[in-house]
Protein backbone atom coordinates (compact mmCIF):
# COMPACT_ATOMS: atom_id res chain seq x y z
CA UNK A 1 0.00 0.00 0.00
CA UNK A 2 2.88 2.32 0.71
CA UNK A 3 3.96 2.18 -2.94
CA UNK A 4 0.46 3.06 -4.08
CA UNK A 5 0.37 6.06 -1.76
CA UNK A 6 3.72 7.24 -3.09
CA UNK A 7 2.43 6.95 -6.65
CA UNK A 8 -0.67 8.89 -5.70
CA UNK A 9 1.41 11.62 -4.06
CA UNK A 10 3.66 11.82 -7.11
CA UNK A 11 0.68 12.10 -9.45
CA UNK A 12 -0.84 14.75 -7.20
CA UNK A 13 2.41 16.69 -7.42
CA UNK A 14 2.36 16.34 -11.20
CA UNK A 15 -1.21 17.58 -11.31
CA UNK A 16 -0.30 20.58 -9.15
CA UNK A 17 2.63 21.38 -11.45
CA UNK A 18 0.42 21.02 -14.53
CA UNK A 19 -2.20 23.31 -13.02
CA UNK A 20 0.50 25.86 -12.20
CA UNK A 21 1.85 25.57 -15.72
CA UNK A 22 -1.68 26.03 -17.08
CA UNK A 23 -2.07 29.24 -15.08
CA UNK A 24 1.29 30.53 -16.26
CA UNK A 25 0.79 29.61 -19.89
CA UNK A 26 -2.67 31.21 -19.80
CA UNK A 27 -1.06 34.49 -18.67
CA UNK A 28 1.60 34.47 -21.37
CA UNK A 29 -0.56 36.06 -24.12
CA UNK A 30 -1.73 38.79 -21.72
CA UNK A 31 1.86 39.45 -20.63
CA UNK A 32 2.97 39.60 -24.25
CA UNK A 33 0.11 41.95 -25.06
CA UNK A 34 1.18 44.27 -22.23
CA UNK A 35 4.78 44.21 -23.41
CA UNK A 36 3.66 44.90 -26.98
CA UNK A 37 1.53 47.81 -25.79
CA UNK A 38 4.49 49.21 -23.85
CA UNK A 39 6.76 48.98 -26.90
CA UNK A 40 4.14 50.59 -29.12
CA UNK A 41 3.60 53.31 -26.52
CA UNK A 42 7.34 54.03 -26.44
CA UNK A 43 7.39 54.31 -30.23
CA UNK A 44 4.32 56.55 -30.23
CA UNK A 45 5.92 58.78 -27.59
CA UNK A 46 9.10 59.03 -29.67
CA UNK A 47 7.06 59.94 -32.76
CA UNK A 48 5.01 62.46 -30.77
CA UNK A 49 8.21 64.06 -29.44
CA UNK A 50 9.58 64.47 -32.98
CA UNK A 51 6.22 65.81 -34.20
CA UNK A 52 6.30 68.39 -31.37
CA UNK A 53 9.80 69.41 -32.42
CA UNK A 54 8.63 69.71 -36.04
CA UNK A 55 5.74 71.95 -34.97
CA UNK A 56 8.12 74.14 -32.96
CA UNK A 57 10.57 74.36 -35.88
CA UNK A 58 7.78 75.34 -38.28
CA UNK A 59 6.64 78.04 -35.86
CA UNK A 60 10.21 79.33 -35.56
CA UNK A 61 10.61 79.31 -39.35
CA UNK A 62 7.33 81.17 -39.76
CA UNK A 63 8.46 83.78 -37.22
CA UNK A 64 11.88 84.15 -38.86
CA UNK A 65 10.27 84.53 -42.29
CA UNK A 66 8.04 87.29 -40.93
CA UNK A 67 11.09 89.04 -39.47
CA UNK A 68 12.95 88.60 -42.76
CA UNK A 69 10.07 90.13 -44.72
CA UNK A 70 10.02 93.08 -42.31
CA UNK A 71 13.78 93.56 -42.72
CA UNK A 72 13.44 93.43 -46.51
CA UNK A 73 10.61 95.96 -46.32
CA UNK A 74 12.71 98.22 -44.09
CA UNK A 75 15.67 97.85 -46.47
CA UNK A 76 13.54 98.87 -49.45
CA UNK A 77 12.27 101.93 -47.54
CA UNK A 78 15.76 103.03 -46.51
CA UNK A 79 17.04 102.55 -50.06
CA UNK A 80 14.17 104.71 -51.33
CA UNK A 81 15.09 107.35 -48.74
CA UNK A 82 18.72 107.16 -49.83
CA UNK A 83 17.77 107.52 -53.49
CA UNK A 84 15.53 110.51 -52.69
CA UNK A 85 18.24 112.13 -50.54
CA UNK A 86 20.89 111.61 -53.22
CA UNK A 87 18.54 113.15 -55.76
CA UNK A 88 17.90 116.10 -53.42
CA UNK A 89 21.66 116.44 -52.91
CA UNK A 90 22.25 116.69 -56.67
CA UNK A 91 19.59 119.41 -56.89
CA UNK A 92 21.18 121.26 -53.96
CA UNK A 93 24.62 120.98 -55.57
CA UNK A 94 23.22 122.38 -58.81
CA UNK A 95 21.47 125.16 -56.90
CA UNK A 96 24.65 125.95 -54.96
CA UNK A 97 26.65 126.05 -58.19
CA UNK A 98 24.04 128.40 -59.71
CA UNK A 99 24.14 130.66 -56.62
CA UNK A 100 27.94 130.70 -56.77
CA UNK A 101 27.87 131.71 -60.43
CA UNK A 102 25.34 134.43 -59.69
CA UNK A 103 27.41 135.62 -56.73
CA UNK A 104 30.55 135.84 -58.87
CA UNK A 105 28.62 137.76 -61.51
CA UNK A 106 27.27 140.07 -58.81
CA UNK A 107 30.78 140.63 -57.42
CA UNK A 108 32.00 141.55 -60.89
CA UNK A 109 29.08 143.94 -61.31
CA UNK A 110 29.81 145.47 -57.90
CA UNK A 111 33.48 145.92 -58.74
CA UNK A 112 32.53 147.46 -62.06
CA UNK A 113 30.05 149.91 -60.50
CA UNK A 114 32.50 150.87 -57.76
CA UNK A 115 35.14 151.54 -60.40
CA UNK A 116 32.73 153.81 -62.25
CA UNK A 117 32.28 155.91 -59.12
CA UNK A 118 35.83 157.21 -59.54
CA UNK A 119 35.04 158.98 -62.77
CA UNK A 120 32.03 160.38 -64.55
CA UNK A 121 29.79 163.33 -63.79
CA UNK A 122 27.54 163.64 -60.77
CA UNK A 123 24.52 162.10 -62.49
CA UNK A 124 26.52 159.04 -63.49
CA UNK A 125 27.95 158.75 -59.99
CA UNK A 126 24.44 158.76 -58.53
CA UNK A 127 23.41 156.01 -60.95
CA UNK A 128 26.56 154.05 -60.12
CA UNK A 129 25.92 154.44 -56.39
CA UNK A 130 22.39 153.06 -56.82
CA UNK A 131 23.82 150.19 -58.85
CA UNK A 132 26.39 149.55 -56.10
CA UNK A 133 23.63 149.45 -53.46
CA UNK A 134 21.60 147.05 -55.61
CA UNK A 135 24.61 144.81 -56.27
CA UNK A 136 25.57 144.78 -52.58
CA UNK A 137 22.00 143.91 -51.61
CA UNK A 138 21.85 141.16 -54.22
CA UNK A 139 25.26 139.88 -53.13
CA UNK A 140 24.03 139.74 -49.51
CA UNK A 141 20.95 137.80 -50.57
CA UNK A 142 22.99 135.39 -52.69
CA UNK A 143 25.51 134.88 -49.86
CA UNK A 144 22.67 133.99 -47.48
CA UNK A 145 21.14 131.62 -50.03
CA UNK A 146 24.56 130.08 -50.50
CA UNK A 147 24.95 129.51 -46.76
CA UNK A 148 21.50 127.89 -46.61
CA UNK A 149 22.26 125.70 -49.62
CA UNK A 150 25.65 124.70 -48.14
CA UNK A 151 23.94 123.83 -44.83
CA UNK A 152 21.33 121.76 -46.69
CA UNK A 153 24.09 120.03 -48.63
CA UNK A 154 25.93 119.20 -45.41
CA UNK A 155 22.73 117.82 -43.85
CA UNK A 156 22.02 115.75 -46.97
CA UNK A 157 25.55 114.33 -46.98
CA UNK A 158 25.18 113.42 -43.30
CA UNK A 159 21.80 111.83 -44.02
CA UNK A 160 23.30 109.83 -46.89
CA UNK A 161 26.04 108.50 -44.60
CA UNK A 162 23.49 107.55 -41.95
CA UNK A 163 21.24 105.86 -44.52
CA UNK A 164 24.19 103.97 -46.01
CA UNK A 165 25.11 102.78 -42.51
CA UNK A 166 21.50 101.75 -41.89
CA UNK A 167 21.45 99.84 -45.17
CA UNK A 168 24.65 98.01 -44.18
CA UNK A 169 23.19 97.13 -40.79
CA UNK A 170 19.90 95.87 -42.26
CA UNK A 171 21.71 93.85 -44.93
CA UNK A 172 23.81 92.27 -42.16
CA UNK A 173 20.63 91.44 -40.23
CA UNK A 174 19.13 89.93 -43.39
CA UNK A 175 22.19 87.75 -43.97
CA UNK A 176 22.09 86.58 -40.36
CA UNK A 177 18.35 85.89 -40.58
CA UNK A 178 18.79 83.95 -43.83
CA UNK A 179 21.55 81.91 -42.17
CA UNK A 180 19.26 81.10 -39.23
CA UNK A 181 16.47 80.13 -41.62
CA UNK A 182 18.77 77.79 -43.56
CA UNK A 183 19.79 76.13 -40.28
CA UNK A 184 16.16 75.79 -39.10
CA UNK A 185 15.01 74.46 -42.49
CA UNK A 186 17.85 71.91 -42.50
CA UNK A 187 16.90 70.91 -38.94
CA UNK A 188 13.26 70.61 -40.00
CA UNK A 189 14.26 68.38 -42.91
CA UNK A 190 16.25 66.14 -40.54
CA UNK A 191 13.36 65.92 -38.08
CA UNK A 192 10.87 65.10 -40.86
CA UNK A 193 13.21 62.37 -42.12
CA UNK A 194 13.52 61.04 -38.58
CA UNK A 195 9.74 61.05 -38.24
CA UNK A 196 9.40 59.09 -41.49
CA UNK A 197 11.94 56.52 -40.24
CA UNK A 198 10.17 56.25 -36.89
CA UNK A 199 6.80 55.78 -38.58
CA UNK A 200 8.25 53.08 -40.80
CA UNK A 201 9.87 51.36 -37.82
CA UNK A 202 6.65 51.70 -35.83
CA UNK A 203 4.56 50.14 -38.62
CA UNK A 204 7.09 47.30 -38.99
CA UNK A 205 7.11 46.81 -35.22
CA UNK A 206 3.31 46.62 -35.09
CA UNK A 207 3.31 44.04 -37.86
CA UNK A 208 6.01 41.96 -36.16
CA UNK A 209 4.40 42.27 -32.75
CA UNK A 210 0.99 41.30 -34.06
CA UNK A 211 2.48 38.25 -35.78
CA UNK A 212 4.47 37.27 -32.69
CA UNK A 213 1.55 37.87 -30.32
CA UNK A 214 -0.72 35.78 -32.51
CA UNK A 215 1.92 33.02 -32.55
CA UNK A 216 2.21 33.13 -28.76
CA UNK A 217 -1.57 33.08 -28.46
CA UNK A 218 -1.80 30.02 -30.69
CA UNK A 219 1.02 28.33 -28.79
CA UNK A 220 -0.69 29.14 -25.49
CA UNK A 221 -4.01 27.78 -26.68
CA UNK A 222 -2.32 24.62 -27.94
CA UNK A 223 -0.32 24.23 -24.74
CA UNK A 224 -3.44 24.80 -22.62
CA UNK A 225 -5.31 22.15 -24.57
CA UNK A 226 -2.46 19.66 -24.19
CA UNK A 227 -2.00 20.53 -20.52
CA UNK A 228 -5.69 20.12 -19.87
CA UNK A 229 -5.53 16.72 -21.50
CA UNK A 230 -2.48 15.82 -19.38
CA UNK A 231 -4.27 16.96 -16.23
CA UNK A 232 -7.28 14.89 -17.21
CA UNK A 233 -4.98 11.88 -17.68
CA UNK A 234 -3.37 12.43 -14.29
CA UNK A 235 -6.79 12.86 -12.68
CA UNK A 236 -7.84 9.58 -14.26
CA UNK A 237 -4.78 7.83 -12.86
CA UNK A 238 -5.44 9.27 -9.42
CA UNK A 239 -9.03 8.12 -9.68
CA UNK A 240 -7.85 4.62 -10.53
CA UNK A 241 -5.59 4.65 -7.46
CA UNK A 242 -8.41 5.97 -5.26
CA UNK A 243 -10.71 3.24 -6.59
CA UNK A 244 -8.02 0.67 -5.95
CA UNK A 245 -7.44 1.88 -2.42
CA UNK A 246 -11.15 1.94 -1.70
CA UNK A 247 -11.57 -1.61 -2.98
CA UNK A 248 -8.71 -2.99 -0.86
CA UNK A 249 -9.93 -1.21 2.17
mmCIF file of C-alpha atoms in Angstrom:
data_model
loop_
_atom_site.group_PDB
_atom_site.id
_atom_site.type_symbol
_atom_site.label_atom_id
_atom_site.label_comp_id
_atom_site.label_asym_id
_atom_site.label_seq_id
_atom_site.Cartn_x
_atom_site.Cartn_y
_atom_site.Cartn_z
ATOM 1 C CA UNK A 1 0.000 0.000 0.000
ATOM 2 C CA UNK A 2 2.883 2.325 0.708
ATOM 3 C CA UNK A 3 3.959 2.184 -2.938
ATOM 4 C CA UNK A 4 0.460 3.065 -4.078
ATOM 5 C CA UNK A 5 0.373 6.056 -1.759
ATOM 6 C CA UNK A 6 3.720 7.242 -3.086
ATOM 7 C CA UNK A 7 2.428 6.954 -6.650
ATOM 8 C CA UNK A 8 -0.672 8.894 -5.700
ATOM 9 C CA UNK A 9 1.409 11.619 -4.061
ATOM 10 C CA UNK A 10 3.661 11.816 -7.112
ATOM 11 C CA UNK A 11 0.680 12.100 -9.448
ATOM 12 C CA UNK A 12 -0.838 14.749 -7.197
ATOM 13 C CA UNK A 13 2.411 16.691 -7.423
ATOM 14 C CA UNK A 14 2.362 16.336 -11.204
ATOM 15 C CA UNK A 15 -1.213 17.581 -11.309
ATOM 16 C CA UNK A 16 -0.302 20.583 -9.145
ATOM 17 C CA UNK A 17 2.630 21.383 -11.445
ATOM 18 C CA UNK A 18 0.422 21.023 -14.527
ATOM 19 C CA UNK A 19 -2.200 23.309 -13.020
ATOM 20 C CA UNK A 20 0.498 25.865 -12.197
ATOM 21 C CA UNK A 21 1.848 25.572 -15.724
ATOM 22 C CA UNK A 22 -1.678 26.034 -17.076
ATOM 23 C CA UNK A 23 -2.066 29.244 -15.075
ATOM 24 C CA UNK A 24 1.293 30.535 -16.258
ATOM 25 C CA UNK A 25 0.792 29.610 -19.893
ATOM 26 C CA UNK A 26 -2.667 31.211 -19.803
ATOM 27 C CA UNK A 27 -1.064 34.488 -18.668
ATOM 28 C CA UNK A 28 1.602 34.470 -21.368
ATOM 29 C CA UNK A 29 -0.561 36.064 -24.123
ATOM 30 C CA UNK A 30 -1.727 38.791 -21.721
ATOM 31 C CA UNK A 31 1.858 39.454 -20.628
ATOM 32 C CA UNK A 32 2.975 39.599 -24.246
ATOM 33 C CA UNK A 33 0.115 41.953 -25.062
ATOM 34 C CA UNK A 34 1.182 44.271 -22.234
ATOM 35 C CA UNK A 35 4.783 44.213 -23.408
ATOM 36 C CA UNK A 36 3.663 44.904 -26.980
ATOM 37 C CA UNK A 37 1.526 47.807 -25.788
ATOM 38 C CA UNK A 38 4.490 49.209 -23.850
ATOM 39 C CA UNK A 39 6.756 48.976 -26.898
ATOM 40 C CA UNK A 40 4.143 50.587 -29.124
ATOM 41 C CA UNK A 41 3.601 53.306 -26.523
ATOM 42 C CA UNK A 42 7.339 54.030 -26.437
ATOM 43 C CA UNK A 43 7.393 54.310 -30.231
ATOM 44 C CA UNK A 44 4.321 56.548 -30.227
ATOM 45 C CA UNK A 45 5.924 58.782 -27.589
ATOM 46 C CA UNK A 46 9.103 59.025 -29.674
ATOM 47 C CA UNK A 47 7.062 59.937 -32.759
ATOM 48 C CA UNK A 48 5.011 62.456 -30.770
ATOM 49 C CA UNK A 49 8.211 64.058 -29.443
ATOM 50 C CA UNK A 50 9.582 64.470 -32.978
ATOM 51 C CA UNK A 51 6.220 65.807 -34.197
ATOM 52 C CA UNK A 52 6.295 68.387 -31.375
ATOM 53 C CA UNK A 53 9.799 69.413 -32.417
ATOM 54 C CA UNK A 54 8.628 69.707 -36.039
ATOM 55 C CA UNK A 55 5.738 71.948 -34.974
ATOM 56 C CA UNK A 56 8.117 74.141 -32.962
ATOM 57 C CA UNK A 57 10.566 74.365 -35.876
ATOM 58 C CA UNK A 58 7.781 75.335 -38.282
ATOM 59 C CA UNK A 59 6.644 78.038 -35.856
ATOM 60 C CA UNK A 60 10.211 79.330 -35.558
ATOM 61 C CA UNK A 61 10.613 79.311 -39.347
ATOM 62 C CA UNK A 62 7.330 81.169 -39.756
ATOM 63 C CA UNK A 63 8.463 83.784 -37.223
ATOM 64 C CA UNK A 64 11.881 84.155 -38.861
ATOM 65 C CA UNK A 65 10.268 84.532 -42.294
ATOM 66 C CA UNK A 66 8.036 87.286 -40.927
ATOM 67 C CA UNK A 67 11.094 89.041 -39.466
ATOM 68 C CA UNK A 68 12.950 88.597 -42.758
ATOM 69 C CA UNK A 69 10.070 90.128 -44.724
ATOM 70 C CA UNK A 70 10.021 93.080 -42.308
ATOM 71 C CA UNK A 71 13.778 93.561 -42.719
ATOM 72 C CA UNK A 72 13.442 93.431 -46.507
ATOM 73 C CA UNK A 73 10.605 95.964 -46.321
ATOM 74 C CA UNK A 74 12.713 98.224 -44.092
ATOM 75 C CA UNK A 75 15.666 97.854 -46.469
ATOM 76 C CA UNK A 76 13.541 98.874 -49.446
ATOM 77 C CA UNK A 77 12.266 101.928 -47.539
ATOM 78 C CA UNK A 78 15.761 103.026 -46.506
ATOM 79 C CA UNK A 79 17.044 102.546 -50.057
ATOM 80 C CA UNK A 80 14.169 104.706 -51.327
ATOM 81 C CA UNK A 81 15.087 107.349 -48.737
ATOM 82 C CA UNK A 82 18.717 107.160 -49.835
ATOM 83 C CA UNK A 83 17.770 107.522 -53.485
ATOM 84 C CA UNK A 84 15.529 110.508 -52.688
ATOM 85 C CA UNK A 85 18.239 112.132 -50.541
ATOM 86 C CA UNK A 86 20.894 111.611 -53.221
ATOM 87 C CA UNK A 87 18.541 113.149 -55.763
ATOM 88 C CA UNK A 88 17.904 116.104 -53.421
ATOM 89 C CA UNK A 89 21.661 116.444 -52.915
ATOM 90 C CA UNK A 90 22.255 116.687 -56.674
ATOM 91 C CA UNK A 91 19.591 119.406 -56.886
ATOM 92 C CA UNK A 92 21.179 121.259 -53.959
ATOM 93 C CA UNK A 93 24.619 120.980 -55.575
ATOM 94 C CA UNK A 94 23.219 122.377 -58.809
ATOM 95 C CA UNK A 95 21.469 125.159 -56.895
ATOM 96 C CA UNK A 96 24.651 125.945 -54.962
ATOM 97 C CA UNK A 97 26.650 126.051 -58.186
ATOM 98 C CA UNK A 98 24.038 128.396 -59.709
ATOM 99 C CA UNK A 99 24.136 130.657 -56.623
ATOM 100 C CA UNK A 100 27.942 130.699 -56.769
ATOM 101 C CA UNK A 101 27.875 131.711 -60.427
ATOM 102 C CA UNK A 102 25.335 134.431 -59.692
ATOM 103 C CA UNK A 103 27.414 135.622 -56.728
ATOM 104 C CA UNK A 104 30.546 135.835 -58.867
ATOM 105 C CA UNK A 105 28.621 137.759 -61.506
ATOM 106 C CA UNK A 106 27.272 140.066 -58.806
ATOM 107 C CA UNK A 107 30.779 140.629 -57.416
ATOM 108 C CA UNK A 108 31.999 141.549 -60.894
ATOM 109 C CA UNK A 109 29.077 143.936 -61.309
ATOM 110 C CA UNK A 110 29.809 145.466 -57.898
ATOM 111 C CA UNK A 111 33.483 145.922 -58.744
ATOM 112 C CA UNK A 112 32.529 147.459 -62.059
ATOM 113 C CA UNK A 113 30.049 149.908 -60.504
ATOM 114 C CA UNK A 114 32.502 150.867 -57.760
ATOM 115 C CA UNK A 115 35.137 151.544 -60.396
ATOM 116 C CA UNK A 116 32.727 153.809 -62.253
ATOM 117 C CA UNK A 117 32.276 155.912 -59.122
ATOM 118 C CA UNK A 118 35.827 157.206 -59.541
ATOM 119 C CA UNK A 119 35.036 158.984 -62.774
ATOM 120 C CA UNK A 120 32.030 160.377 -64.545
ATOM 121 C CA UNK A 121 29.785 163.327 -63.786
ATOM 122 C CA UNK A 122 27.536 163.637 -60.766
ATOM 123 C CA UNK A 123 24.523 162.101 -62.490
ATOM 124 C CA UNK A 124 26.520 159.041 -63.486
ATOM 125 C CA UNK A 125 27.953 158.746 -59.992
ATOM 126 C CA UNK A 126 24.439 158.758 -58.527
ATOM 127 C CA UNK A 127 23.414 156.008 -60.946
ATOM 128 C CA UNK A 128 26.564 154.050 -60.115
ATOM 129 C CA UNK A 129 25.919 154.440 -56.386
ATOM 130 C CA UNK A 130 22.390 153.057 -56.822
ATOM 131 C CA UNK A 131 23.820 150.192 -58.846
ATOM 132 C CA UNK A 132 26.387 149.546 -56.097
ATOM 133 C CA UNK A 133 23.631 149.448 -53.462
ATOM 134 C CA UNK A 134 21.595 147.050 -55.607
ATOM 135 C CA UNK A 135 24.611 144.811 -56.269
ATOM 136 C CA UNK A 136 25.568 144.783 -52.578
ATOM 137 C CA UNK A 137 21.996 143.909 -51.611
ATOM 138 C CA UNK A 138 21.845 141.159 -54.219
ATOM 139 C CA UNK A 139 25.262 139.876 -53.128
ATOM 140 C CA UNK A 140 24.034 139.740 -49.514
ATOM 141 C CA UNK A 141 20.951 137.797 -50.573
ATOM 142 C CA UNK A 142 22.995 135.386 -52.694
ATOM 143 C CA UNK A 143 25.505 134.882 -49.864
ATOM 144 C CA UNK A 144 22.672 133.986 -47.481
ATOM 145 C CA UNK A 145 21.143 131.623 -50.035
ATOM 146 C CA UNK A 146 24.563 130.082 -50.502
ATOM 147 C CA UNK A 147 24.948 129.512 -46.763
ATOM 148 C CA UNK A 148 21.498 127.890 -46.613
ATOM 149 C CA UNK A 149 22.259 125.705 -49.622
ATOM 150 C CA UNK A 150 25.649 124.700 -48.142
ATOM 151 C CA UNK A 151 23.943 123.826 -44.832
ATOM 152 C CA UNK A 152 21.327 121.765 -46.694
ATOM 153 C CA UNK A 153 24.095 120.032 -48.629
ATOM 154 C CA UNK A 154 25.932 119.200 -45.414
ATOM 155 C CA UNK A 155 22.728 117.824 -43.854
ATOM 156 C CA UNK A 156 22.024 115.755 -46.968
ATOM 157 C CA UNK A 157 25.548 114.330 -46.979
ATOM 158 C CA UNK A 158 25.176 113.421 -43.298
ATOM 159 C CA UNK A 159 21.796 111.828 -44.018
ATOM 160 C CA UNK A 160 23.304 109.835 -46.890
ATOM 161 C CA UNK A 161 26.040 108.500 -44.601
ATOM 162 C CA UNK A 162 23.490 107.547 -41.948
ATOM 163 C CA UNK A 163 21.242 105.861 -44.516
ATOM 164 C CA UNK A 164 24.187 103.968 -46.012
ATOM 165 C CA UNK A 165 25.110 102.783 -42.511
ATOM 166 C CA UNK A 166 21.505 101.753 -41.886
ATOM 167 C CA UNK A 167 21.455 99.839 -45.172
ATOM 168 C CA UNK A 168 24.649 98.010 -44.183
ATOM 169 C CA UNK A 169 23.190 97.128 -40.785
ATOM 170 C CA UNK A 170 19.897 95.866 -42.256
ATOM 171 C CA UNK A 171 21.712 93.855 -44.930
ATOM 172 C CA UNK A 172 23.808 92.274 -42.156
ATOM 173 C CA UNK A 173 20.629 91.439 -40.230
ATOM 174 C CA UNK A 174 19.134 89.934 -43.392
ATOM 175 C CA UNK A 175 22.193 87.746 -43.975
ATOM 176 C CA UNK A 176 22.091 86.577 -40.356
ATOM 177 C CA UNK A 177 18.348 85.889 -40.575
ATOM 178 C CA UNK A 178 18.790 83.955 -43.828
ATOM 179 C CA UNK A 179 21.552 81.908 -42.171
ATOM 180 C CA UNK A 180 19.257 81.100 -39.230
ATOM 181 C CA UNK A 181 16.471 80.134 -41.624
ATOM 182 C CA UNK A 182 18.774 77.794 -43.556
ATOM 183 C CA UNK A 183 19.787 76.131 -40.280
ATOM 184 C CA UNK A 184 16.161 75.786 -39.100
ATOM 185 C CA UNK A 185 15.012 74.460 -42.490
ATOM 186 C CA UNK A 186 17.847 71.907 -42.498
ATOM 187 C CA UNK A 187 16.905 70.905 -38.942
ATOM 188 C CA UNK A 188 13.258 70.612 -40.000
ATOM 189 C CA UNK A 189 14.262 68.380 -42.914
ATOM 190 C CA UNK A 190 16.251 66.142 -40.537
ATOM 191 C CA UNK A 191 13.355 65.917 -38.082
ATOM 192 C CA UNK A 192 10.874 65.097 -40.855
ATOM 193 C CA UNK A 193 13.208 62.367 -42.123
ATOM 194 C CA UNK A 194 13.515 61.040 -38.583
ATOM 195 C CA UNK A 195 9.737 61.048 -38.239
ATOM 196 C CA UNK A 196 9.404 59.087 -41.491
ATOM 197 C CA UNK A 197 11.941 56.522 -40.242
ATOM 198 C CA UNK A 198 10.166 56.250 -36.885
ATOM 199 C CA UNK A 199 6.805 55.782 -38.577
ATOM 200 C CA UNK A 200 8.252 53.077 -40.802
ATOM 201 C CA UNK A 201 9.875 51.359 -37.819
ATOM 202 C CA UNK A 202 6.651 51.701 -35.835
ATOM 203 C CA UNK A 203 4.562 50.138 -38.618
ATOM 204 C CA UNK A 204 7.086 47.303 -38.990
ATOM 205 C CA UNK A 205 7.108 46.805 -35.225
ATOM 206 C CA UNK A 206 3.315 46.622 -35.088
ATOM 207 C CA UNK A 207 3.309 44.041 -37.859
ATOM 208 C CA UNK A 208 6.010 41.960 -36.164
ATOM 209 C CA UNK A 209 4.405 42.269 -32.745
ATOM 210 C CA UNK A 210 0.986 41.296 -34.056
ATOM 211 C CA UNK A 211 2.476 38.250 -35.777
ATOM 212 C CA UNK A 212 4.474 37.267 -32.689
ATOM 213 C CA UNK A 213 1.555 37.870 -30.318
ATOM 214 C CA UNK A 214 -0.716 35.775 -32.513
ATOM 215 C CA UNK A 215 1.924 33.017 -32.550
ATOM 216 C CA UNK A 216 2.209 33.135 -28.760
ATOM 217 C CA UNK A 217 -1.566 33.081 -28.462
ATOM 218 C CA UNK A 218 -1.797 30.016 -30.694
ATOM 219 C CA UNK A 219 1.021 28.327 -28.788
ATOM 220 C CA UNK A 220 -0.688 29.145 -25.487
ATOM 221 C CA UNK A 221 -4.008 27.776 -26.684
ATOM 222 C CA UNK A 222 -2.320 24.620 -27.938
ATOM 223 C CA UNK A 223 -0.318 24.233 -24.742
ATOM 224 C CA UNK A 224 -3.438 24.800 -22.624
ATOM 225 C CA UNK A 225 -5.314 22.145 -24.568
ATOM 226 C CA UNK A 226 -2.456 19.660 -24.192
ATOM 227 C CA UNK A 227 -1.996 20.532 -20.517
ATOM 228 C CA UNK A 228 -5.689 20.122 -19.874
ATOM 229 C CA UNK A 229 -5.531 16.716 -21.500
ATOM 230 C CA UNK A 230 -2.482 15.816 -19.379
ATOM 231 C CA UNK A 231 -4.274 16.961 -16.227
ATOM 232 C CA UNK A 232 -7.278 14.888 -17.212
ATOM 233 C CA UNK A 233 -4.978 11.880 -17.683
ATOM 234 C CA UNK A 234 -3.374 12.427 -14.289
ATOM 235 C CA UNK A 235 -6.793 12.860 -12.681
ATOM 236 C CA UNK A 236 -7.842 9.575 -14.258
ATOM 237 C CA UNK A 237 -4.776 7.833 -12.858
ATOM 238 C CA UNK A 238 -5.441 9.269 -9.417
ATOM 239 C CA UNK A 239 -9.034 8.122 -9.681
ATOM 240 C CA UNK A 240 -7.852 4.620 -10.532
ATOM 241 C CA UNK A 241 -5.595 4.653 -7.465
ATOM 242 C CA UNK A 242 -8.411 5.974 -5.255
ATOM 243 C CA UNK A 243 -10.707 3.241 -6.587
ATOM 244 C CA UNK A 244 -8.015 0.668 -5.947
ATOM 245 C CA UNK A 245 -7.445 1.880 -2.420
ATOM 246 C CA UNK A 246 -11.153 1.945 -1.701
ATOM 247 C CA UNK A 247 -11.565 -1.612 -2.979
ATOM 248 C CA UNK A 248 -8.706 -2.989 -0.857
ATOM 249 C CA UNK A 249 -9.927 -1.207 2.170
#
